[in-house]
Short mmCIF file of C-alpha atoms in Angstrom, two decimals:
data_model
loop_
_atom_site.label_atom_id
_atom_site.label_comp_id
_atom_site.label_asym_id
_atom_site.label_seq_id
_atom_site.Cartn_x
_atom_site.Cartn_y
_atom_site.Cartn_z
CA UNK A 1 -2.84 -118.77 34.25
CA UNK A 2 -5.91 -118.20 32.10
CA UNK A 3 -3.67 -117.25 29.18
CA UNK A 4 -1.36 -120.19 29.72
CA UNK A 5 1.57 -117.82 30.05
CA UNK A 6 4.22 -117.46 32.71
CA UNK A 7 4.14 -114.72 35.34
CA UNK A 8 4.92 -111.28 33.83
CA UNK A 9 4.83 -112.75 30.31
CA UNK A 10 2.18 -110.20 29.31
CA UNK A 11 2.21 -106.72 30.84
CA UNK A 12 0.40 -103.50 29.88
CA UNK A 13 2.68 -100.65 28.90
CA UNK A 14 0.65 -98.29 31.14
CA UNK A 15 -2.67 -98.12 32.94
CA UNK A 16 -3.47 -94.63 31.66
CA UNK A 17 -6.46 -94.62 29.27
CA UNK A 18 -5.50 -93.21 25.91
CA UNK A 19 -6.71 -92.50 22.40
CA UNK A 20 -4.84 -92.47 19.11
CA UNK A 21 -4.80 -89.46 16.81
CA UNK A 22 -3.82 -90.12 13.21
CA UNK A 23 -2.62 -87.21 11.09
CA UNK A 24 -2.80 -87.80 7.34
CA UNK A 25 -0.56 -86.18 4.76
CA UNK A 26 -3.42 -83.91 3.59
CA UNK A 27 -3.73 -82.39 7.07
CA UNK A 28 -6.83 -84.26 8.25
CA UNK A 29 -6.54 -85.56 11.81
CA UNK A 30 -8.78 -88.35 13.04
CA UNK A 31 -9.15 -89.84 16.52
CA UNK A 32 -9.58 -93.54 17.23
CA UNK A 33 -7.96 -96.79 16.13
CA UNK A 34 -11.13 -98.25 14.60
CA UNK A 35 -11.55 -95.40 12.12
CA UNK A 36 -7.93 -95.55 11.01
CA UNK A 37 -8.27 -99.27 10.30
CA UNK A 38 -11.19 -98.79 7.90
CA UNK A 39 -10.26 -95.39 6.48
CA UNK A 40 -9.91 -94.96 2.73
CA UNK A 41 -8.43 -91.50 2.70
CA UNK A 42 -6.30 -92.10 -0.36
CA UNK A 43 -3.34 -90.33 1.25
CA UNK A 44 -0.57 -91.74 3.46
CA UNK A 45 -0.38 -91.43 7.23
CA UNK A 46 1.96 -88.63 8.30
CA UNK A 47 2.23 -89.37 12.01
CA UNK A 48 0.44 -90.79 15.02
CA UNK A 49 -0.04 -89.13 18.39
CA UNK A 50 -1.38 -90.58 21.64
CA UNK A 51 -3.60 -88.58 23.98
CA UNK A 52 -3.44 -89.87 27.54
CA UNK A 53 -6.23 -88.99 29.94
CA UNK A 54 -3.78 -88.53 32.79
CA UNK A 55 -0.02 -88.57 33.19
CA UNK A 56 1.09 -92.00 31.87
CA UNK A 57 3.48 -94.12 33.87
CA UNK A 58 4.91 -97.48 32.90
CA UNK A 59 5.15 -100.24 35.50
CA UNK A 60 8.53 -100.81 37.14
CA UNK A 61 8.31 -104.50 36.23
CA UNK A 62 8.40 -103.56 32.55
CA UNK A 63 11.56 -101.50 32.95
CA UNK A 64 13.19 -104.31 34.93
CA UNK A 65 12.35 -106.94 32.33
CA UNK A 66 13.53 -104.78 29.41
CA UNK A 67 16.84 -103.94 31.08
CA UNK A 68 17.44 -107.62 31.90
CA UNK A 69 16.40 -109.05 28.52
CA UNK A 70 18.83 -110.91 26.29
CA UNK A 71 16.59 -110.54 23.24
CA UNK A 72 14.21 -107.65 22.46
CA UNK A 73 11.79 -108.21 19.59
CA UNK A 74 9.62 -105.61 17.94
CA UNK A 75 7.06 -108.15 16.83
CA UNK A 76 4.91 -107.80 13.71
CA UNK A 77 1.77 -105.80 14.36
CA UNK A 78 -0.09 -102.78 13.06
CA UNK A 79 2.59 -100.15 12.48
CA UNK A 80 0.73 -97.06 13.62
CA UNK A 81 -1.75 -98.61 16.05
CA UNK A 82 0.27 -101.31 17.84
CA UNK A 83 4.02 -100.75 18.21
CA UNK A 84 4.44 -96.99 17.83
CA UNK A 85 1.85 -96.08 20.52
CA UNK A 86 3.68 -98.26 23.04
CA UNK A 87 6.88 -96.29 22.55
CA UNK A 88 4.99 -93.04 23.15
CA UNK A 89 4.75 -94.01 26.84
CA UNK A 90 7.48 -91.96 28.57
CA UNK A 91 10.62 -93.93 29.36
CA UNK A 92 9.98 -97.09 27.34
CA UNK A 93 12.04 -96.20 24.27
CA UNK A 94 14.91 -94.93 26.41
CA UNK A 95 14.81 -98.10 28.51
CA UNK A 96 15.25 -100.23 25.38
CA UNK A 97 18.20 -98.07 24.35
CA UNK A 98 19.87 -98.51 27.75
CA UNK A 99 20.01 -102.28 27.24
CA UNK A 100 23.01 -102.27 24.93
CA UNK A 101 23.87 -105.94 25.27
CA UNK A 102 20.58 -107.45 24.02
CA UNK A 103 19.93 -108.70 20.52
CA UNK A 104 17.33 -106.25 19.16
CA UNK A 105 15.29 -107.31 16.16
CA UNK A 106 12.50 -105.68 14.19
CA UNK A 107 10.24 -108.29 12.59
CA UNK A 108 8.76 -106.77 9.46
CA UNK A 109 5.06 -107.11 8.66
CA UNK A 110 4.15 -109.49 5.88
CA UNK A 111 1.48 -107.50 4.12
CA UNK A 112 0.57 -103.93 3.32
CA UNK A 113 -2.23 -102.90 5.70
CA UNK A 114 -5.09 -100.83 4.32
CA UNK A 115 -5.40 -97.43 5.96
CA UNK A 116 -1.91 -97.60 7.48
CA UNK A 117 0.81 -98.92 5.17
CA UNK A 118 -0.95 -98.90 1.82
CA UNK A 119 0.67 -95.62 0.72
CA UNK A 120 4.20 -94.32 1.24
CA UNK A 121 4.62 -90.76 2.52
CA UNK A 122 7.92 -90.43 0.60
CA UNK A 123 6.19 -91.49 -2.64
CA UNK A 124 2.37 -91.68 -2.35
CA UNK A 125 2.09 -93.33 -5.76
CA UNK A 126 3.55 -96.62 -4.51
CA UNK A 127 2.93 -99.07 -1.67
CA UNK A 128 4.96 -99.37 1.50
CA UNK A 129 8.51 -100.69 1.50
CA UNK A 130 10.48 -101.88 4.52
CA UNK A 131 12.47 -98.64 4.45
CA UNK A 132 9.19 -96.70 4.73
CA UNK A 133 8.32 -98.69 7.84
CA UNK A 134 11.66 -97.77 9.41
CA UNK A 135 11.11 -94.09 8.51
CA UNK A 136 7.71 -94.23 10.17
CA UNK A 137 9.30 -95.52 13.39
CA UNK A 138 11.97 -92.85 13.17
CA UNK A 139 9.42 -90.11 12.69
CA UNK A 140 6.96 -91.19 15.38
CA UNK A 141 9.06 -92.59 18.23
CA UNK A 142 10.66 -90.02 20.57
CA UNK A 143 14.39 -90.09 19.89
CA UNK A 144 13.97 -92.03 16.66
CA UNK A 145 15.02 -95.64 16.09
CA UNK A 146 18.56 -95.32 17.40
CA UNK A 147 19.24 -98.12 19.86
CA UNK A 148 15.84 -99.80 19.37
CA UNK A 149 16.89 -102.43 16.84
CA UNK A 150 19.78 -103.28 14.52
CA UNK A 151 18.52 -106.22 12.44
CA UNK A 152 15.34 -106.32 10.38
CA UNK A 153 13.87 -109.79 9.90
CA UNK A 154 11.79 -110.01 6.71
CA UNK A 155 9.77 -112.69 5.01
CA UNK A 156 11.47 -114.45 2.12
CA UNK A 157 9.02 -114.96 -0.75
CA UNK A 158 11.33 -117.21 -2.76
CA UNK A 159 9.52 -120.37 -1.68
CA UNK A 160 6.01 -118.95 -2.07
CA UNK A 161 4.27 -120.05 -5.29
CA UNK A 162 3.50 -117.22 -7.69
CA UNK A 163 -0.12 -118.42 -7.88
CA UNK A 164 -0.55 -117.76 -4.15
CA UNK A 165 0.86 -114.25 -4.45
CA UNK A 166 -1.37 -113.64 -7.45
CA UNK A 167 -4.46 -114.70 -5.50
CA UNK A 168 -3.52 -112.38 -2.66
CA UNK A 169 -3.02 -109.54 -5.15
CA UNK A 170 -6.53 -110.08 -6.51
CA UNK A 171 -7.81 -109.65 -2.94
CA UNK A 172 -5.85 -106.40 -2.63
CA UNK A 173 -3.14 -107.87 -0.37
CA UNK A 174 0.41 -107.00 -1.37
CA UNK A 175 3.62 -108.03 0.43
CA UNK A 176 5.75 -105.27 1.95
CA UNK A 177 8.71 -105.09 -0.40
CA UNK A 178 12.20 -105.37 1.05
CA UNK A 179 14.30 -102.62 -0.56
CA UNK A 180 17.50 -104.11 0.74
CA UNK A 181 19.96 -101.46 -0.45
CA UNK A 182 18.01 -98.56 1.05
CA UNK A 183 17.58 -100.40 4.38
CA UNK A 184 21.35 -100.90 4.48
CA UNK A 185 21.89 -97.19 3.81
CA UNK A 186 19.62 -96.47 6.75
CA UNK A 187 22.08 -98.38 8.90
CA UNK A 188 20.23 -101.66 9.46
CA UNK A 189 20.94 -105.26 8.54
CA UNK A 190 18.10 -106.79 6.48
CA UNK A 191 17.69 -110.56 6.92
CA UNK A 192 15.38 -112.63 4.72
CA UNK A 193 14.01 -115.84 6.23
CA UNK A 194 11.23 -118.28 5.40
CA UNK A 195 9.38 -117.47 8.64
CA UNK A 196 5.92 -118.26 7.29
CA UNK A 197 3.95 -121.39 8.09
CA UNK A 198 4.52 -124.08 5.47
CA UNK A 199 1.57 -126.10 6.82
CA UNK A 200 -0.84 -123.16 6.53
CA UNK A 201 0.36 -122.57 2.99
CA UNK A 202 -0.07 -126.22 2.00
CA UNK A 203 -3.40 -126.80 3.75
CA UNK A 204 -5.18 -123.46 3.33
CA UNK A 205 -3.08 -121.58 0.80
CA UNK A 206 -2.44 -118.71 3.21
CA UNK A 207 0.76 -116.97 4.22
CA UNK A 208 1.20 -116.09 7.87
CA UNK A 209 3.98 -115.99 10.44
CA UNK A 210 4.85 -119.33 11.98
CA UNK A 211 5.67 -118.75 15.68
CA UNK A 212 7.91 -121.84 15.91
CA UNK A 213 9.93 -121.01 12.81
CA UNK A 214 10.21 -117.36 13.86
CA UNK A 215 11.45 -118.46 17.30
CA UNK A 216 14.09 -120.72 15.71
CA UNK A 217 15.28 -117.90 13.47
CA UNK A 218 15.65 -115.56 16.44
CA UNK A 219 17.47 -118.23 18.50
CA UNK A 220 19.87 -118.74 15.62
CA UNK A 221 20.54 -115.00 15.43
CA UNK A 222 21.07 -114.86 19.18
CA UNK A 223 23.63 -117.65 19.09
CA UNK A 224 25.39 -116.08 16.14
CA UNK A 225 25.08 -112.47 17.31
CA UNK A 226 28.84 -112.27 17.80
CA UNK A 227 29.01 -112.28 14.01
CA UNK A 228 27.28 -108.91 14.02
CA UNK A 229 29.47 -107.44 16.74
CA UNK A 230 31.41 -104.48 15.44
CA UNK A 231 29.55 -104.60 12.09
CA UNK A 232 26.69 -102.23 12.89
CA UNK A 233 26.19 -99.81 10.06
CA UNK A 234 26.11 -96.09 10.55
CA UNK A 235 22.55 -94.80 10.82
CA UNK A 236 21.70 -92.80 7.74
CA UNK A 237 18.76 -91.98 5.52
CA UNK A 238 15.85 -91.54 7.95
CA UNK A 239 13.26 -88.81 8.42
CA UNK A 240 13.78 -86.06 11.02
CA UNK A 241 12.88 -86.98 14.59
CA UNK A 242 9.80 -84.86 15.12
CA UNK A 243 7.91 -87.01 17.64
CA UNK A 244 7.11 -85.66 21.08
CA UNK A 245 7.06 -87.96 24.08
CA UNK A 246 3.38 -87.76 24.98
CA UNK A 247 0.43 -85.45 25.33
CA UNK A 248 -1.91 -85.40 28.30
CA UNK A 249 -5.45 -84.22 27.54
CA UNK A 250 -6.71 -81.08 29.25
CA UNK A 251 -9.88 -81.69 31.30
CA UNK A 252 -9.97 -85.33 30.23
CA UNK A 253 -13.27 -86.98 29.41
CA UNK A 254 -13.14 -90.77 29.36
CA UNK A 255 -14.96 -92.41 26.42
CA UNK A 256 -17.45 -94.11 28.74
CA UNK A 257 -18.35 -90.75 30.31
CA UNK A 258 -18.65 -89.12 26.91
CA UNK A 259 -21.01 -91.87 25.75
CA UNK A 260 -23.17 -91.29 28.83
CA UNK A 261 -23.21 -87.52 28.26
CA UNK A 262 -24.20 -87.98 24.62
CA UNK A 263 -27.24 -89.93 25.83
CA UNK A 264 -28.13 -87.21 28.33
CA UNK A 265 -27.96 -84.50 25.65
CA UNK A 266 -30.08 -86.46 23.19
CA UNK A 267 -32.72 -87.12 25.85
CA UNK A 268 -33.25 -83.37 26.11
CA UNK A 269 -33.79 -82.95 22.37
CA UNK A 270 -37.34 -82.69 21.07
CA UNK A 271 -38.08 -85.33 18.42
CA UNK A 272 -40.96 -84.45 16.10
CA UNK A 273 -42.53 -86.34 13.20
CA UNK A 274 -44.30 -85.22 10.04
CA UNK A 275 -48.07 -85.37 9.97
CA UNK A 276 -48.11 -88.48 7.75
CA UNK A 277 -45.44 -90.39 9.69
CA UNK A 278 -46.76 -93.03 12.03
CA UNK A 279 -45.20 -93.77 15.38
CA UNK A 280 -44.89 -97.54 15.00
CA UNK A 281 -41.81 -97.82 12.81
CA UNK A 282 -40.16 -94.55 13.75
CA UNK A 283 -40.16 -93.67 17.42
CA UNK A 284 -38.18 -91.14 19.39
CA UNK A 285 -36.14 -93.80 21.20
CA UNK A 286 -35.06 -95.34 17.91
CA UNK A 287 -33.99 -91.98 16.53
CA UNK A 288 -32.03 -91.14 19.68
CA UNK A 289 -30.33 -94.55 19.62
CA UNK A 290 -29.30 -94.22 15.98
CA UNK A 291 -28.04 -90.66 16.40
CA UNK A 292 -26.15 -91.66 19.53
CA UNK A 293 -24.32 -94.41 17.64
CA UNK A 294 -23.48 -92.02 14.80
CA UNK A 295 -21.90 -89.54 17.21
CA UNK A 296 -20.11 -92.33 19.06
CA UNK A 297 -18.53 -93.65 15.85
CA UNK A 298 -16.94 -90.27 15.24
CA UNK A 299 -14.82 -89.56 18.31
CA UNK A 300 -13.77 -86.18 16.94
CA UNK A 301 -17.26 -84.74 17.41
CA UNK A 302 -17.02 -82.74 20.66
CA UNK A 303 -19.99 -82.39 22.99
CA UNK A 304 -19.83 -78.64 22.29
CA UNK A 305 -21.10 -79.28 18.76
CA UNK A 306 -24.36 -80.62 20.16
CA UNK A 307 -25.12 -77.38 21.97
CA UNK A 308 -26.70 -75.62 19.00
CA UNK A 309 -29.54 -78.03 18.24
CA UNK A 310 -32.81 -78.07 20.17
CA UNK A 311 -34.44 -80.94 18.36
CA UNK A 312 -34.70 -83.22 15.33
CA UNK A 313 -37.64 -83.13 12.93
CA UNK A 314 -38.60 -85.86 10.49
CA UNK A 315 -40.42 -84.53 7.41
CA UNK A 316 -42.51 -86.75 5.15
CA UNK A 317 -41.51 -86.87 1.48
CA UNK A 318 -44.80 -85.24 0.47
CA UNK A 319 -44.15 -82.28 2.75
CA UNK A 320 -40.51 -81.74 1.81
CA UNK A 321 -40.16 -78.20 0.45
CA UNK A 322 -36.41 -77.64 0.33
CA UNK A 323 -35.11 -76.47 -3.04
CA UNK A 324 -33.10 -79.37 -4.53
CA UNK A 325 -32.06 -77.74 -7.79
CA UNK A 326 -28.41 -77.61 -6.80
CA UNK A 327 -27.90 -80.64 -4.57
CA UNK A 328 -29.32 -83.93 -3.32
CA UNK A 329 -28.80 -83.23 0.36
CA UNK A 330 -31.99 -84.18 2.21
CA UNK A 331 -31.28 -82.51 5.51
CA UNK A 332 -30.53 -79.04 6.84
CA UNK A 333 -30.38 -76.99 10.00
CA UNK A 334 -33.25 -74.59 10.64
CA UNK A 335 -31.80 -71.68 12.66
CA UNK A 336 -35.25 -70.26 13.48
CA UNK A 337 -36.34 -73.41 15.30
CA UNK A 338 -32.83 -74.61 16.21
CA UNK A 339 -33.71 -78.01 14.73
CA UNK A 340 -32.06 -80.50 12.42
CA UNK A 341 -34.54 -81.30 9.63
CA UNK A 342 -34.22 -84.70 7.89
CA UNK A 343 -36.43 -86.14 5.18
CA UNK A 344 -38.31 -89.26 6.22
CA UNK A 345 -36.78 -91.69 3.68
CA UNK A 346 -33.25 -91.00 4.98
CA UNK A 347 -34.08 -92.86 8.17
CA UNK A 348 -34.57 -96.13 6.26
CA UNK A 349 -30.91 -96.50 5.26
CA UNK A 350 -28.34 -96.18 8.09
CA UNK A 351 -25.62 -94.64 5.92
CA UNK A 352 -28.03 -92.07 4.43
CA UNK A 353 -29.15 -91.11 7.93
CA UNK A 354 -25.54 -90.77 9.06
CA UNK A 355 -24.64 -88.49 6.14
CA UNK A 356 -27.81 -86.42 6.55
CA UNK A 357 -27.28 -85.93 10.28
CA UNK A 358 -23.59 -85.04 10.01
CA UNK A 359 -24.20 -82.45 7.27
CA UNK A 360 -26.97 -80.79 9.29
CA UNK A 361 -24.90 -80.96 12.47
CA UNK A 362 -22.07 -79.18 10.69
CA UNK A 363 -24.48 -76.50 9.44
CA UNK A 364 -25.75 -75.97 12.99
CA UNK A 365 -22.35 -74.63 14.07
CA UNK A 366 -23.07 -71.47 12.08
CA UNK A 367 -26.27 -71.08 14.06
CA UNK A 368 -28.34 -68.02 13.16
CA UNK A 369 -25.33 -66.13 11.82
CA UNK A 370 -27.17 -64.63 8.82
CA UNK A 371 -29.94 -62.04 8.63
CA UNK A 372 -30.46 -62.54 4.89
CA UNK A 373 -29.20 -64.46 1.86
CA UNK A 374 -30.16 -63.05 -1.53
CA UNK A 375 -29.20 -63.47 -5.17
CA UNK A 376 -29.10 -60.58 -7.67
CA UNK A 377 -28.75 -60.90 -11.42
CA UNK A 378 -25.79 -59.22 -13.13
CA UNK A 379 -26.58 -57.73 -16.54
CA UNK A 380 -24.56 -55.40 -18.78
CA UNK A 381 -26.15 -53.85 -21.85
CA UNK A 382 -28.98 -56.37 -21.62
CA UNK A 383 -26.59 -59.31 -21.54
CA UNK A 384 -26.92 -61.71 -18.59
CA UNK A 385 -23.43 -62.31 -17.19
CA UNK A 386 -24.16 -64.06 -13.92
CA UNK A 387 -25.36 -63.51 -10.38
CA UNK A 388 -24.15 -62.00 -7.11
CA UNK A 389 -24.85 -63.82 -3.89
CA UNK A 390 -25.28 -61.47 -0.93
CA UNK A 391 -24.80 -62.70 2.63
CA UNK A 392 -25.58 -60.35 5.48
CA UNK A 393 -24.54 -61.30 8.99
CA UNK A 394 -26.22 -60.61 12.29
CA UNK A 395 -24.42 -58.35 14.69
CA UNK A 396 -21.98 -60.38 16.79
CA UNK A 397 -23.88 -59.60 20.01
CA UNK A 398 -27.16 -60.89 18.55
CA UNK A 399 -25.65 -63.97 16.97
CA UNK A 400 -25.77 -67.55 18.28
CA UNK A 401 -22.81 -69.22 16.61
CA UNK A 402 -20.08 -71.71 17.49
CA UNK A 403 -17.40 -69.50 15.95
CA UNK A 404 -15.90 -66.27 17.17
CA UNK A 405 -16.20 -63.17 14.98
CA UNK A 406 -12.62 -63.64 13.79
CA UNK A 407 -13.04 -67.33 12.96
CA UNK A 408 -16.40 -66.80 11.25
CA UNK A 409 -14.98 -64.11 8.98
CA UNK A 410 -11.95 -66.29 8.26
CA UNK A 411 -14.21 -69.21 7.33
CA UNK A 412 -16.34 -67.08 4.99
CA UNK A 413 -13.25 -65.82 3.19
CA UNK A 414 -11.99 -69.41 2.85
CA UNK A 415 -15.27 -70.23 1.06
CA UNK A 416 -14.44 -67.37 -1.36
CA UNK A 417 -16.98 -64.94 0.06
CA UNK A 418 -15.66 -61.41 -0.43
CA UNK A 419 -15.89 -58.86 2.39
CA UNK A 420 -17.27 -55.41 1.56
CA UNK A 421 -17.03 -52.04 3.25
CA UNK A 422 -19.81 -53.21 5.54
CA UNK A 423 -18.35 -55.69 8.11
CA UNK A 424 -21.64 -57.63 8.05
CA UNK A 425 -21.90 -57.89 4.26
CA UNK A 426 -20.19 -60.53 2.10
CA UNK A 427 -20.65 -61.22 -1.62
CA UNK A 428 -19.81 -63.92 -4.15
CA UNK A 429 -19.89 -63.49 -7.94
CA UNK A 430 -21.20 -66.48 -9.88
CA UNK A 431 -20.57 -66.88 -13.58
CA UNK A 432 -23.52 -67.29 -15.96
CA UNK A 433 -26.05 -69.86 -14.82
CA UNK A 434 -23.53 -71.87 -12.82
CA UNK A 435 -24.37 -73.01 -9.32
CA UNK A 436 -22.21 -72.78 -6.24
CA UNK A 437 -22.05 -74.17 -2.73
CA UNK A 438 -23.15 -71.52 -0.21
CA UNK A 439 -21.22 -71.25 3.08
CA UNK A 440 -23.86 -73.04 5.17
CA UNK A 441 -24.06 -76.11 2.95
CA UNK A 442 -20.29 -76.11 2.45
CA UNK A 443 -19.84 -76.17 6.22
CA UNK A 444 -22.06 -79.24 6.45
CA UNK A 445 -20.45 -81.07 3.54
CA UNK A 446 -16.94 -80.29 4.74
CA UNK A 447 -17.88 -81.37 8.27
CA UNK A 448 -19.07 -84.77 7.00
CA UNK A 449 -16.07 -85.15 4.67
CA UNK A 450 -13.56 -84.39 7.41
CA UNK A 451 -15.04 -87.12 9.61
CA UNK A 452 -15.35 -89.63 6.75
CA UNK A 453 -14.27 -88.62 3.27
CA UNK A 454 -16.55 -91.16 1.59
CA UNK A 455 -19.58 -89.23 2.87
CA UNK A 456 -19.11 -86.18 0.63
CA UNK A 457 -17.90 -87.00 -2.89
CA UNK A 458 -18.33 -83.33 -3.85
CA UNK A 459 -15.66 -82.30 -1.32
CA UNK A 460 -13.50 -85.35 -2.09
CA UNK A 461 -13.42 -84.24 -5.71
CA UNK A 462 -12.32 -80.75 -4.70
CA UNK A 463 -9.56 -82.19 -2.51
CA UNK A 464 -8.03 -84.31 -5.28
CA UNK A 465 -5.83 -81.32 -6.12
CA UNK A 466 -3.85 -82.21 -2.98
CA UNK A 467 -2.88 -85.55 -4.56
CA UNK A 468 -1.65 -84.11 -7.86
CA UNK A 469 2.02 -83.42 -8.39
CA UNK A 470 2.39 -79.65 -8.17
CA UNK A 471 3.68 -77.49 -10.99
CA UNK A 472 4.18 -73.74 -11.31
CA UNK A 473 3.04 -73.90 -14.94
CA UNK A 474 -0.41 -72.67 -13.92
CA UNK A 475 -0.15 -70.40 -10.84
CA UNK A 476 -3.89 -70.67 -10.22
CA UNK A 477 -3.43 -74.34 -9.35
CA UNK A 478 -1.07 -73.37 -6.54
CA UNK A 479 -3.62 -70.85 -5.26
CA UNK A 480 -6.29 -73.53 -5.30
CA UNK A 481 -3.97 -75.91 -3.45
CA UNK A 482 -3.32 -73.27 -0.79
CA UNK A 483 -7.06 -72.68 -0.29
CA UNK A 484 -7.71 -76.40 0.13
CA UNK A 485 -4.91 -76.73 2.67
CA UNK A 486 -6.17 -73.72 4.60
CA UNK A 487 -9.75 -75.00 4.80
CA UNK A 488 -8.52 -78.38 6.10
CA UNK A 489 -6.37 -76.58 8.68
CA UNK A 490 -9.41 -74.53 9.73
CA UNK A 491 -11.44 -77.66 10.38
CA UNK A 492 -8.57 -79.37 12.20
CA UNK A 493 -7.50 -76.41 14.33
CA UNK A 494 -10.82 -74.63 14.88
CA UNK A 495 -13.85 -76.86 14.21
CA UNK A 496 -12.36 -80.05 15.68
CA UNK A 497 -9.71 -78.45 17.85
CA UNK A 498 -8.32 -80.31 20.86
CA UNK A 499 -9.79 -77.72 23.24
CA UNK A 500 -13.26 -78.30 21.77
CA UNK A 501 -12.98 -82.07 22.28
CA UNK A 502 -11.91 -81.95 25.90
CA UNK A 503 -14.47 -81.58 28.62
CA UNK A 504 -16.71 -78.84 27.14
CA UNK A 505 -20.10 -78.62 28.81
CA UNK A 506 -22.57 -78.08 25.98
CA UNK A 507 -25.37 -77.29 28.44
CA UNK A 508 -23.85 -73.80 28.80
CA UNK A 509 -24.84 -72.95 25.22
CA UNK A 510 -28.12 -71.05 25.02
#
């Protein structure tokens, strides 16, 4: 009644709490709808998964209404965050297929959506086409698109003034192009209609779906659906059906409980200030609140990652002693004290604080893994050729580190550290007076980049090789590409693994 809708007009697909996981074409996997909406990864979405916190079940009323429907409409909405997740609930897609008598229509989106449909996975150099949208459904819905819809209703732009489209283009909004011939080859009937609001266009110069006109178009199709009988095209050029029905989290932790646990962990941390920092504008409660919100924004940070820090220290600018010759990172993890150290001025700008904290948090996962880090000069016949960086590890039994021995060694080799005859000794040769990113700092930068690529331009630059068309002309490029892919896989499958995100009690870490 409050919605002004009839009984059973609006029903939830399931009552099981769930979270979205978006996998991008470069291998990065991010949790949460909000992050996917604002992401600027520069690569297309590969697929979407849904993690349910317990076994999902759809309501019987939904199955009854779908089986009895005369018309089934896949309405316009966010491709990866609205329609596809619904069909990941077990039984819903199959129920739609069982209703073979209904008119089934997919209503195409009007505009390319940033973070979701701004790049095509089949050709990342162009924007989304309608055929790409159908491929995305085919790839992400269990069983593909067979039996879900036959007609695709698209916006006709013939009556839209060019000046309006030009203004939208200036704002970065581009219509989803109807590649009619390819859609037909896929086995669907593309239908162009003027289903936008003429009043909104005339009064406000905007293009949006008009519910009344859309309803009339669908009624017309329903009345004339006999014209389509026996004319359904053979399903053709779609991506392989790789979607799985659903995934239930192991040891589920509801977001509200995770938020509460984050607060409990931060309350136990010691917050210390520099000797020149007053307590009026920077208090422990403020720091805890800001850090809590940072962690909360990044759902992929498991509670286990917070188990290696004992406190946060704020250092005044005058007392900052970290060597900044090679970088402008104003935070680090001190393994001796188990503290994240952040320079005082970083707290004044929220984004700077977020970057500083995430880099140091990433570094903390290595813990006190190293006994020494030294640099030796390399000279031959009096000529300076470069330097050798020596990293010596603590014995595994004496080490406090997030990673197992196997994973730690794998990570070091991914950062181009070379193992020696001594299992605790790694080296790296550096040419001339060039600098390099040591494993600890690289861990922090990569950690921040994985969560939000805009936070670490240094890593983003390195990862641009993944966007370049590959050629075997220079074999070294292929080796570099392989290393980049492996380091992303390491962060996805080890650092931010599903098992790390689900129910880990960080209080067990000493």
